[in-house]
Coordinates of C-alpha atoms and ligand atoms in Angstrom, one line a residue:
X85 CA -44.8 1.1 35.9
X86 CA -45.7 3.9 33.7
X87 CA -43.9 3.7 30.4
X88 CA -41.6 6.3 31.1
X89 CA -40.7 3.6 34.1
X90 CA -40.7 0.9 31.7
X91 CA -38.0 2.5 29.7
X92 CA -36.0 3.3 32.3
X93 CA -36.3 -0.2 33.8
X94 CA -35.1 -1.6 30.3
X95 CA -31.9 0.7 30.0
X96 CA -31.2 -0.1 33.7
X97 CA -31.5 -3.7 33.3
X98 CA -29.3 -3.9 29.6
X99 CA -26.8 -1.3 30.9
X100 CA -26.3 -1.9 34.8
X101 CA -22.8 -1.0 34.8
X102 CA -22.2 2.3 33.1
X103 CA -22.2 5.0 35.3
X104 CA -21.0 7.4 32.5
X105 CA -23.2 10.3 31.6
X106 CA -23.5 11.9 27.9
X107 CA -22.6 14.8 29.6
X108 CA -19.7 13.3 30.6
X109 CA -18.5 12.1 27.4
X110 CA -18.8 15.5 26.0
X111 CA -17.1 17.5 27.9
X112 CA -14.1 14.7 28.3
X113 CA -13.7 15.2 24.4
X114 CA -13.5 18.8 23.7
X115 CA -14.0 20.4 20.6
X116 CA -10.8 20.6 19.3
X117 CA -10.9 24.4 18.5
X118 CA -9.0 24.8 15.3
X119 CA -8.7 27.4 13.0
X120 CA -10.8 27.1 9.8
X121 CA -8.7 25.3 6.7
X122 CA -6.5 23.1 9.4
X123 CA -8.0 19.4 8.9
X124 CA -8.3 16.7 11.6
X125 CA -8.3 13.7 9.3
X126 CA -7.8 9.4 10.7
X127 CA -6.7 5.9 9.4
X128 CA -9.1 3.2 10.6
X129 CA -8.3 -0.1 9.9
X130 CA -9.5 -3.1 11.4
X131 CA -7.0 -5.3 12.8
X132 CA -7.3 -8.4 10.2
X133 CA -3.7 -9.5 9.9
X134 CA -3.7 -7.8 6.5
X135 CA -2.6 -4.3 5.4
X136 CA -3.8 -3.5 1.7
X137 CA -1.9 -1.2 -0.2
X138 CA -5.0 0.8 -1.1
X139 CA -5.4 1.6 3.2
X140 CA -1.3 2.7 2.5
X141 CA -2.6 5.2 -0.1
X142 CA -5.7 6.3 1.9
X143 CA -3.8 7.2 5.0
X144 CA -0.4 8.4 3.1
X145 CA -3.3 11.1 1.6
X146 CA -5.2 11.6 4.7
X147 CA -1.6 12.6 6.5
X148 CA -0.5 14.9 3.5
X149 CA -3.9 16.6 3.6
X150 CA -3.9 16.8 7.6
X151 CA -0.1 17.9 8.3
X152 CA -0.6 20.1 4.9
X153 CA -3.2 21.9 6.7
X154 CA -0.9 22.3 10.3
X155 CA -3.9 20.1 11.5
X156 CA -3.6 16.5 12.8
X157 CA -4.0 13.1 11.8
X158 CA -4.7 10.0 14.2
X159 CA -4.6 6.3 14.1
X160 CA -7.9 4.5 15.1
X161 CA -7.8 0.8 15.2
X162 CA -11.4 -0.3 14.6
X163 CA -11.9 -3.9 16.3
X164 CA -15.5 -4.2 16.7
X165 CA -15.6 -7.2 14.8
X166 CA -13.9 -9.5 16.8
X167 CA -14.3 -13.0 15.0
X168 CA -12.1 -11.2 12.0
X169 CA -9.3 -10.1 14.5
X170 CA -6.1 -11.6 14.2
X171 CA -3.3 -10.4 17.0
X172 CA -0.4 -8.9 16.2
X173 CA -2.1 -6.4 13.5
X174 CA -1.9 -3.4 15.5
X175 CA 2.1 -3.7 15.8
X176 CA 2.4 -4.5 12.2
X177 CA 0.0 -1.5 11.2
X178 CA 2.1 0.8 13.3
X179 CA 5.6 -0.5 11.5
X180 CA 4.1 -0.3 8.3
X181 CA 3.2 3.6 9.2
X182 CA 6.6 4.1 10.1
X183 CA 7.9 2.5 6.7
X184 CA 6.0 4.3 4.4
X185 CA 6.9 7.5 6.6
X186 CA 3.0 8.6 7.4
X187 CA 3.3 10.1 10.9
X188 CA 0.4 10.3 13.2
X189 CA -0.1 13.0 15.9
X190 CA -2.5 10.4 17.8
X191 CA -3.0 6.7 18.5
X192 CA -1.3 3.7 19.0
X193 CA 2.8 4.4 18.4
X194 CA 3.4 0.9 19.5
X195 CA 1.6 -2.2 20.0
X196 CA 0.6 -1.2 23.3
X197 CA 1.6 2.7 24.0
X198 CA -1.4 5.3 22.7
X199 CA -0.8 9.0 22.9
X200 CA -3.1 11.7 22.4
X201 CA -6.1 13.3 24.7
X202 CA -8.8 11.4 22.6
X203 CA -8.5 7.8 23.0
X204 CA -8.5 5.5 23.8
X205 CA -7.7 4.9 20.2
X206 CA -8.8 1.3 19.6
X207 CA -12.8 0.5 19.5
X208 CA -13.1 -2.1 22.3
X209 CA -11.7 -0.2 24.6
X210 CA -14.8 2.8 24.1
X211 CA -17.5 0.3 24.5
X212 CA -18.6 2.4 27.6
X213 CA -18.5 5.5 25.4
X214 CA -20.6 4.1 22.6
X215 CA -23.4 2.2 25.3
X216 CA -24.1 5.7 27.1
X217 CA -25.2 6.9 23.5
X218 CA -26.7 3.8 22.5
X219 CA -28.9 4.2 26.2
X220 CA -29.9 7.9 25.4
X221 CA -31.0 7.1 22.2
X222 CA -32.9 4.7 24.0
X223 CA -34.2 6.9 26.6
X224 CA -35.3 9.5 23.5
X225 CA -37.2 6.5 21.7
X226 CA -34.8 7.0 19.0
X227 CA -33.7 3.5 19.2
X228 CA -35.1 0.1 20.7
X229 CA -34.5 -3.3 21.8
X230 CA -34.6 -6.2 19.0
X231 CA -35.4 -10.0 19.9
X232 CA -35.7 -11.0 16.1
X233 CA -33.8 -14.7 15.9
X234 CA -31.7 -15.4 12.8
X235 CA -34.4 -17.4 11.4
X236 CA -36.9 -14.4 11.6
X237 CA -34.8 -12.3 9.8
X238 CA -34.5 -14.4 7.0
X239 CA -38.0 -15.6 6.9
X240 CA -38.2 -11.5 6.5
X241 CA -35.5 -10.8 3.6
X242 CA -37.4 -14.0 1.6
X243 CA -40.4 -12.7 1.9
X244 CA -39.3 -9.1 0.6
X245 CA -37.4 -11.1 -2.3
X246 CA -40.9 -12.6 -3.2
X247 CA -42.7 -9.6 -3.1
X248 CA -39.8 -7.7 -4.9
X249 CA -39.6 -5.3 -2.2
X250 CA -36.4 -3.5 -0.8
X251 CA -34.7 -6.0 1.8
X252 CA -34.0 -4.8 5.3
X253 CA -34.9 -4.8 8.4
X254 CA -37.4 -1.4 7.9
X255 CA -41.1 0.1 8.5
X256 CA -43.8 -2.8 8.7
X257 CA -40.6 -5.5 8.4
X258 CA -39.7 -4.3 11.4
X259 CA -41.0 -6.7 14.2
X260 CA -39.8 -5.4 17.2
X261 CA -40.1 -1.3 16.1
X262 CA -43.4 -1.1 17.7
X263 CA -43.5 -4.0 20.4
X264 CA -44.8 -3.1 23.8
X265 CA -42.0 -2.4 26.6
X266 CA -43.3 -5.0 28.2
X267 CA -43.2 -7.4 25.7
X268 CA -39.2 -6.3 25.7
X269 CA -39.3 -6.3 29.5
X270 CA -40.0 -10.4 29.6
X271 CA -37.9 -11.1 26.9
X272 CA -35.0 -9.1 28.8
X273 CA -35.6 -11.4 32.0
X274 CA -35.3 -14.8 30.1
X275 CA -32.1 -13.9 28.6
X276 CA -33.1 -14.3 25.1
X277 CA -30.2 -12.5 22.8
X278 CA -30.9 -8.8 21.5
X279 CA -29.8 -6.2 19.5
X280 CA -30.5 -2.6 19.7
X281 CA -31.7 -0.9 16.4
X282 CA -31.9 3.1 15.7
X283 CA -35.3 3.6 14.9
X284 CA -35.5 5.4 11.2
X285 CA -37.5 8.0 10.1
X286 CA -36.1 7.9 6.7
X287 CA -37.8 7.3 3.5
X288 CA -36.4 5.4 0.3
X289 CA -38.3 7.3 -1.8
X290 CA -36.6 10.6 -0.7
X291 CA -33.7 11.7 -1.8
X292 CA -30.9 13.0 0.1
X293 CA -28.0 15.4 -1.3
X294 CA -24.5 16.3 0.4
X295 CA -20.9 16.9 -1.1
X296 CA -18.3 14.7 -0.9
X297 CA -14.7 15.7 -1.8
X298 CA -14.1 13.6 -4.5
X299 CA -17.3 13.2 -6.2
X300 CA -18.6 16.5 -5.6
X301 CA -22.8 17.0 -5.2
X302 CA -23.7 13.4 -4.6
X303 CA -27.6 12.6 -4.3
X304 CA -28.8 9.3 -2.9
X305 CA -31.8 7.8 -1.4
X306 CA -32.6 8.2 2.4
X307 CA -31.8 5.8 4.5
X308 CA -35.4 3.7 5.9
X309 CA -33.4 0.8 7.2
X310 CA -33.2 0.0 11.8
X311 CA -29.4 -0.6 11.3
X312 CA -28.1 -1.9 14.7
X313 CA -26.4 -0.1 16.5
X314 CA -25.7 -2.3 19.0
X315 CA -24.9 -6.2 18.5
X316 CA -25.4 -8.7 20.7
X317 CA -22.4 -8.5 22.5
X318 CA -22.2 -5.5 23.2
X319 CA -19.9 -3.4 20.8
X320 CA -21.2 -1.3 18.3
X321 CA -21.7 -1.6 14.4
X322 CA -18.8 0.3 12.0
X323 CA -21.9 2.8 11.6
X324 CA -22.4 3.9 15.1
X325 CA -18.8 3.5 16.2
X326 CA -17.9 6.1 13.0
X327 CA -20.4 8.5 14.2
X328 CA -19.6 8.5 17.5
X329 CA -16.0 8.5 17.0
X330 CA -15.7 11.2 14.4
X331 CA -17.6 13.3 16.1
X332 CA -15.7 13.1 19.4
X333 CA -12.2 13.0 17.7
X334 CA -12.8 16.1 16.1
X335 CA -12.1 14.4 12.5
X336 CA -12.9 17.6 10.1
X337 CA -12.6 15.2 6.9
X338 CA -13.7 11.6 7.0
X339 CA -11.4 9.5 4.4
X340 CA -12.4 6.2 3.2
X341 CA -13.1 3.8 0.5
X342 CA -16.2 4.3 -1.5
X343 CA -17.8 1.2 -0.5
X344 CA -19.2 3.3 2.6
X345 CA -20.5 5.9 0.1
X346 CA -24.2 4.2 -0.4
X347 CA -24.0 4.0 3.5
X348 CA -23.6 8.1 4.4
X349 CA -27.4 8.5 4.2
X350 CA -27.4 6.1 7.9
X351 CA -24.1 7.8 8.9
X352 CA -26.0 11.5 8.6
X353 CA -29.2 10.3 9.8
X354 CA -27.2 9.2 13.0
X355 CA -25.1 12.3 13.4
X356 CA -29.1 14.3 13.3
X357 CA -30.4 12.1 15.7
X358 CA -27.0 12.3 18.3
X359 CA -26.6 16.3 17.6
X360 CA -23.6 16.3 15.9
X361 CA -22.0 18.8 13.7
X362 CA -20.9 16.4 10.8
X363 CA -17.8 16.0 9.2
X364 CA -16.7 16.4 5.1
X365 CA -16.8 13.2 2.9
X366 CA -14.3 12.1 0.6
X367 CA -14.9 8.9 -0.2
X368 CA -11.8 7.2 -2.2
X369 CA -12.7 4.6 -5.8
X370 CA -10.7 1.6 -5.1
X371 CA -7.4 1.0 -6.6
X372 CA -7.6 -1.0 -9.9
X373 CA -5.8 -3.6 -12.0
X374 CA -6.2 -4.5 -15.6
X375 CA -7.1 -8.1 -16.2
X376 CA -7.1 -8.8 -19.7
X377 CA -9.0 -6.3 -20.9
X378 CA -10.7 -5.1 -18.0
X379 CA -10.7 -3.0 -15.0
X380 CA -10.9 -4.5 -11.8
X381 CA -10.6 -3.9 -8.1
X382 CA -7.4 -5.1 -6.4
X383 CA -8.3 -7.9 -4.8
X384 CA -7.5 -9.2 -1.3
X385 CA -7.7 -13.0 -2.2
X386 CA -6.7 -12.7 -5.9
X387 CA -4.2 -10.6 -6.5
X388 CA -0.8 -10.6 -4.0
X389 CA 0.0 -7.0 -5.2
X390 CA -2.8 -6.0 -2.9
X391 CA -1.0 -6.4 0.2
X392 CA 2.5 -4.0 1.7
X393 CA 3.6 -7.3 2.4
X394 CA 3.9 -8.6 -1.4
X395 CA 6.4 -5.0 -2.1
X396 CA 8.1 -5.8 1.2
X397 CA 8.7 -8.8 -0.1
X398 CA 9.9 -8.4 -4.1
X399 CA 11.8 -5.4 -1.8
X400 CA 10.5 -1.9 -3.9
X401 CA 12.5 0.2 -1.9
X402 CA 10.0 2.2 0.3
X403 CA 10.8 5.6 -0.6
X404 CA 10.2 4.4 -4.5
X405 CA 6.3 3.3 -3.3
X406 CA 5.7 6.1 -1.8
X407 CA 6.7 8.3 -4.3
X408 CA 4.5 6.1 -7.0
X409 CA 1.5 6.3 -4.8
X410 CA 2.2 10.3 -4.3
X411 CA 1.8 10.0 -8.2
X412 CA -1.3 7.7 -8.3
X413 CA -3.0 10.4 -5.4
X414 CA -1.9 13.4 -7.9
X415 CA -0.7 12.4 -11.3
X416 CA 1.3 15.9 -11.3
X417 CA 3.7 14.7 -8.6
X418 CA 6.0 12.9 -11.4
X419 CA 6.4 16.5 -13.1
X420 CA 7.3 17.9 -9.9
X421 CA 9.6 15.7 -8.8
X422 CA 11.2 16.4 -11.9
X423 CA 11.2 20.0 -11.5
X424 CA 12.3 19.7 -8.0
X425 CA 14.5 16.7 -7.9
X426 CA 16.6 17.9 -5.3
X427 CA 13.3 19.0 -3.0
X428 CA 12.6 16.5 -0.6
X429 CA 9.2 14.3 -1.1
X430 CA 7.3 15.7 1.7
X431 CA 7.4 19.4 0.4
X432 CA 4.9 17.9 -2.5
X433 CA 1.2 19.3 -1.9
X434 CA -1.6 17.1 -2.5
X435 CA -4.3 19.0 -4.5
X436 CA -7.8 17.7 -3.4
X437 CA -8.6 19.0 -6.9
X438 CA -6.7 16.5 -8.8
X439 CA -7.4 13.4 -7.5
X440 CA -9.4 10.9 -9.9
X441 CA -12.9 10.3 -9.1
X442 CA -12.7 6.6 -10.7
X443 CA -10.3 4.4 -9.8
X444 CA -6.7 4.5 -9.8
X445 CA -5.0 2.1 -12.1
X446 CA -1.9 0.5 -10.7
X447 CA 0.9 0.6 -13.0
X448 CA 3.8 -2.1 -12.2
X449 CA 6.1 -0.5 -14.7
X450 CA 5.1 3.4 -13.0
X451 CA 6.3 1.5 -10.1
X452 CA 9.9 0.0 -11.4
X453 CA 10.1 3.6 -13.4
X454 CA 10.4 5.6 -9.8
X455 CA 12.2 2.8 -8.2
X456 CA 15.2 2.9 -11.0
X457 CA 15.4 6.5 -10.0
X458 CA 15.6 6.2 -6.7
X459 CA 18.0 3.3 -6.9
X460 CA 20.0 4.9 -9.7
X461 CA 20.6 8.1 -7.3
X462 CA 21.7 6.0 -4.5
X463 CA 25.7 5.7 -3.7
X464 CA 27.0 2.6 -4.1
X465 CA 27.3 1.9 -0.2
X466 CA 23.4 3.1 0.0
X467 CA 22.8 0.0 -2.4
X468 CA 24.9 -2.4 -0.7
X469 CA 22.9 -1.3 2.8
X470 CA 19.9 -1.5 1.6
X471 CA 20.2 -4.8 -0.2
X472 CA 21.7 -6.5 2.7
X473 CA 19.0 -5.3 4.7
X474 CA 16.4 -6.5 2.7
X475 CA 18.4 -10.2 1.7
X476 CA 18.7 -10.7 5.6
X477 CA 14.8 -11.3 5.6
X478 CA 14.2 -12.7 2.2
X479 CA 17.2 -14.0 0.6
X480 CA 19.6 -15.7 2.9
X481 CA 21.7 -17.2 0.1
X482 CA 22.6 -13.1 -1.5
X483 CA 23.0 -12.2 2.4
X484 CA 25.6 -14.2 3.0
X485 CA 27.3 -13.2 -0.3
X486 CA 27.4 -9.5 0.3
X487 CA 28.1 -10.1 3.7
X488 CA 31.4 -12.5 2.9
X489 CA 32.6 -9.8 0.4
X490 CA 31.3 -6.0 1.3
X491 CA 34.5 -4.3 -0.6
X492 CA 34.0 -6.5 -3.7
X493 CA 29.8 -6.3 -3.8
X494 CA 30.5 -2.8 -3.4
X495 CA 32.5 -1.9 -6.1
X496 CA 29.8 -4.1 -8.0
X497 CA 27.0 -1.7 -7.1
X498 CA 29.6 1.2 -8.0
X499 CA 29.8 0.6 -11.6
X500 CA 27.8 3.4 -13.9
X501 CA 26.9 4.9 -10.2
X502 CA 29.7 7.7 -9.7
X503 CA 30.5 10.4 -11.6
X504 CA 29.0 12.0 -14.9
X505 CA 28.4 9.0 -17.0
X506 CA 25.1 7.3 -17.3
X507 CA 23.7 6.2 -14.8
X508 CA 22.9 2.5 -14.4
X509 CA 19.0 1.7 -14.1
X510 CA 19.1 -2.1 -14.0
X511 CA 18.1 -1.9 -10.5
X512 CA 14.6 -1.1 -9.5
X513 CA 14.0 -4.0 -6.7
X514 CA 16.1 -6.0 -4.1
X515 CA 14.9 -9.4 -5.7
X516 CA 16.2 -9.0 -8.7
X517 CA 19.9 -8.5 -7.6
X518 CA 21.1 -11.5 -7.1
X519 CA 20.7 -12.7 -10.6
X520 CA 21.7 -9.3 -11.9
X521 CA 25.1 -9.8 -9.9
X522 CA 25.5 -13.3 -9.4
X523 CA 28.0 -13.7 -12.1
X524 CA 30.7 -11.9 -10.8
X525 CA 31.0 -14.6 -7.8
X526 CA 32.9 -17.7 -9.4
X527 CA 30.9 -20.0 -6.8
X528 CA 27.6 -18.6 -7.7
X529 CA 28.4 -18.7 -11.4
X530 CA 28.7 -21.9 -13.5
X531 CA 31.0 -20.0 -16.7
X532 CA 30.3 -23.8 -18.6
X533 CA 26.8 -23.3 -19.1
X534 CA 27.3 -19.8 -20.6
X535 CA 25.2 -20.5 -24.4
X536 CA 28.4 -19.6 -26.5
X537 CA 25.7 -19.2 -29.4
X538 CA 24.9 -15.5 -28.2
X539 CA 28.2 -14.3 -29.6
X540 CA 26.2 -14.4 -33.2
X541 CA 27.4 -13.2 -35.5
X542 CA 31.1 -13.8 -34.8
X543 CA 31.7 -17.0 -35.9
X544 CA 33.6 -19.3 -32.9
X545 CA 36.2 -19.2 -34.9
X546 CA 36.8 -15.5 -35.3
X547 CA 35.8 -15.5 -31.4
X548 CA 38.8 -17.8 -30.3
X549 CA 41.4 -15.6 -32.1
X550 CA 40.0 -12.5 -30.8
X551 CA 39.8 -13.3 -27.3
X552 CA 43.4 -14.9 -27.2
X553 CA 44.5 -11.9 -29.0
X554 CA 42.6 -9.4 -26.1
X555 CA 44.2 -11.4 -23.6
X556 CA 47.9 -11.1 -24.7
X557 CA 47.7 -7.2 -24.7
X558 CA 45.0 -7.1 -21.7
X559 CA 46.5 -5.0 -18.6
X560 CA 43.9 -4.0 -15.7
X561 CA 45.8 -0.8 -15.4
X562 CA 44.8 0.4 -18.5
X563 CA 42.6 3.8 -18.8
X564 CA 39.2 3.6 -20.6
X565 CA 40.4 5.0 -24.0
X566 CA 43.6 2.4 -23.8
X567 CA 42.1 -0.3 -23.2
X568 CA 39.6 0.7 -25.7
X569 CA 42.0 1.7 -28.6
X570 CA 43.0 -2.0 -27.9
X571 CA 39.2 -3.5 -28.7
X572 CA 39.4 -1.1 -31.9
X573 CA 42.7 -2.6 -32.9
X574 CA 41.5 -6.2 -32.9
X575 CA 38.2 -5.3 -34.5
X576 CA 40.1 -4.0 -37.6
X577 CA 42.6 -6.9 -37.6
X578 CA 39.4 -9.4 -38.2
X579 CA 37.9 -7.4 -40.3
X580 CA 35.3 -5.5 -38.2
X581 CA 34.7 -2.0 -38.7
X582 CA 35.8 -0.2 -35.4
X583 CA 33.2 2.4 -35.3
X584 CA 29.7 2.2 -35.9
X585 CA 29.5 5.2 -38.6
X586 CA 31.5 3.7 -41.0
X587 CA 30.3 0.3 -40.7
X588 CA 26.6 1.8 -41.0
X589 CA 28.3 3.4 -44.4
X590 CA 29.6 0.1 -45.9
X591 CA 28.2 -3.1 -43.8
X592 CA 29.0 -5.2 -46.9
X593 CA 32.6 -4.3 -45.9
X594 CA 32.7 -6.0 -42.7
X595 CA 32.0 -9.1 -41.2
X596 CA 30.6 -7.3 -38.4
X597 CA 31.9 -4.2 -35.8
X598 CA 33.4 -3.1 -32.9
X599 CA 30.2 -3.7 -30.7
X600 CA 30.0 -7.8 -32.2
X601 CA 33.7 -7.9 -30.6
X602 CA 33.0 -6.4 -27.1
X603 CA 29.8 -8.4 -27.4
X604 CA 32.6 -12.0 -27.0
X605 CA 33.7 -10.5 -23.9
X606 CA 30.0 -9.7 -22.2
X607 CA 28.9 -12.9 -22.8
X608 CA 32.3 -14.5 -21.8
X609 CA 32.4 -12.8 -18.5
X610 CA 28.7 -12.3 -17.5
X611 CA 26.7 -14.8 -19.5
X612 CA 24.7 -12.2 -20.9
X613 CA 24.4 -9.7 -24.1
X614 CA 23.6 -6.9 -21.7
X615 CA 24.9 -5.8 -18.7
X616 CA 26.6 -2.7 -17.2
X617 CA 29.8 -1.1 -18.4
X618 CA 32.1 -3.5 -19.7
X619 CA 35.1 -1.8 -19.1
X620 CA 33.6 -1.3 -15.6
X621 CA 33.1 -4.9 -15.4
X622 CA 36.7 -6.1 -15.9
X623 CA 38.0 -3.7 -13.6
X624 CA 35.5 -4.9 -10.8
X625 CA 36.7 -8.8 -11.9
X626 CA 40.6 -8.1 -11.7
X627 CA 43.1 -9.6 -13.9
X628 CA 42.7 -13.1 -12.9
X629 CA 38.8 -13.1 -13.0
X630 CA 38.5 -12.1 -16.6
X631 CA 41.7 -13.8 -18.3
X632 CA 40.5 -17.2 -16.5
X633 CA 36.7 -16.9 -17.8
X634 CA 38.3 -15.5 -21.5
X635 CA 40.3 -18.9 -21.2
X636 CA 37.7 -20.7 -20.4
X637 CA 35.0 -19.8 -23.2
X638 CA 37.8 -20.4 -25.7
X639 CA 37.4 -23.8 -24.5
X640 CA 34.1 -23.8 -24.4
X641 CA 34.0 -22.5 -28.0
X642 CA 36.3 -25.8 -29.1
Ligands
LIG1427 N1 -12.4 0.5 10.1 C1 -13.0 0.6 8.4 C2 -12.6 0.0 7.0 O1 -11.5 -0.8 7.3 C3 -12.8 2.3 8.3 C4 -13.6 2.6 7.4 C5 -13.2 4.4 8.1 O2 -12.4 4.7 7.5 O3 -14.1 4.8 8.1 O4 -13.3 0.0 6.1

């Protein structure tokens, strides 16, 4: 056999069952022919059983950029690392995208159904495609078979670190790069395990430049590693799959985490070797958090809030998380929203030039703010349905309580919600609802445990008299004005100022003011010094419950 025949033999031996040609594949994945400016983007998660909030952030950005340009956004499952795979993740991802209103045009629409002409959209089903191009590179002498064992690789890196050289399978260290084809054939025949490596022509001392859509012009050393493109199990590595898929699927903008930035030289070299047009790149800095005084990346292991599951469990309405993430993407979102309260958030246009070059800082106060605002605008029925739906999955006792007492619960949620008055903003996630409303329910709230000292500065003797006086005249049918004038009458009677202005002018003339009087009732009914509107609370609790609780509180004061 001459050299050419030997190479053919090797390739046929390795890819016995492969009967596609690269031309067939290129024909099957025609260029998308989209007008200038139209973007094709993708979300390419690995099915590891975990959805990082940063993944949703990136997916949301990618989807918006595609759809804003009337382009295509697709979902590709990157499952080439079989060891890390966790069953059920595809379904999780599809559901999360649905929940976050991130609409895909192509890819998985359920655990088992894919749509779109550029599929399959899962890498393990694209093995033949990758292998066809691996085969092409082998025949062109741009790739080679490597039988280096784990021990040999370890030795190489040990020697490199001793000599303070760049670590990696490269240049003269690449022991299989220049082996004879006879030796390759011999090893193949003995069934030794092997990988296929790309034969790099780069040089680490040369620089390479490219434009990143956020970072601008980036200069990095050329790649000189002979990276693995096909692993021992016949599947491609990330580098190779990325290049093949993003080219064939017509991605115009690769938007991904900036942990991939340093690999761009490898990717550019592979695009060139395959004669593929290159996409644009946009590398996102990770979402960070404050840890003490320093910032660090949100960590999957250390920070529960790295996972979307955390937000579901805490009961943040997804719409509020979307708004929060939009604001992380482009910090002018908040102003836009205030200026356009009635416009759908889908209309907000993302501007790449406003993306942060360094990592966005996760800020729970801001998330809570968006959430409070969102919840404040819901109807009482809306809140009821949201909380019920959440509690069904996460808090059984709350679910039962709401389910059994629907009308009462809706009227509780309706406090400070309708009409022109101030809107309540106490609720910002569903997991706090139980604690915020339990005092309305006799079976959930032991009035004997109320801390009577909360009524300070009013003394216990005055408080008893005041409560008894109130009970005598309390009528649930009273309007707010009448109800309040009765409280003011009581205030005056016990030498408390009936309005704050008067009190502030001459505090020494009074024992306190009308707010101190109201506080007694608030504490007696709710056990707290802060609550939504007291008049409305009484209206919802009803005559009997109010009087019973007040009487009970008098007993506590004795
Ligand atoms: N599967 C890769 C990851 O999860 C995707 C990176 C990319 O978007 O290309 O990091």
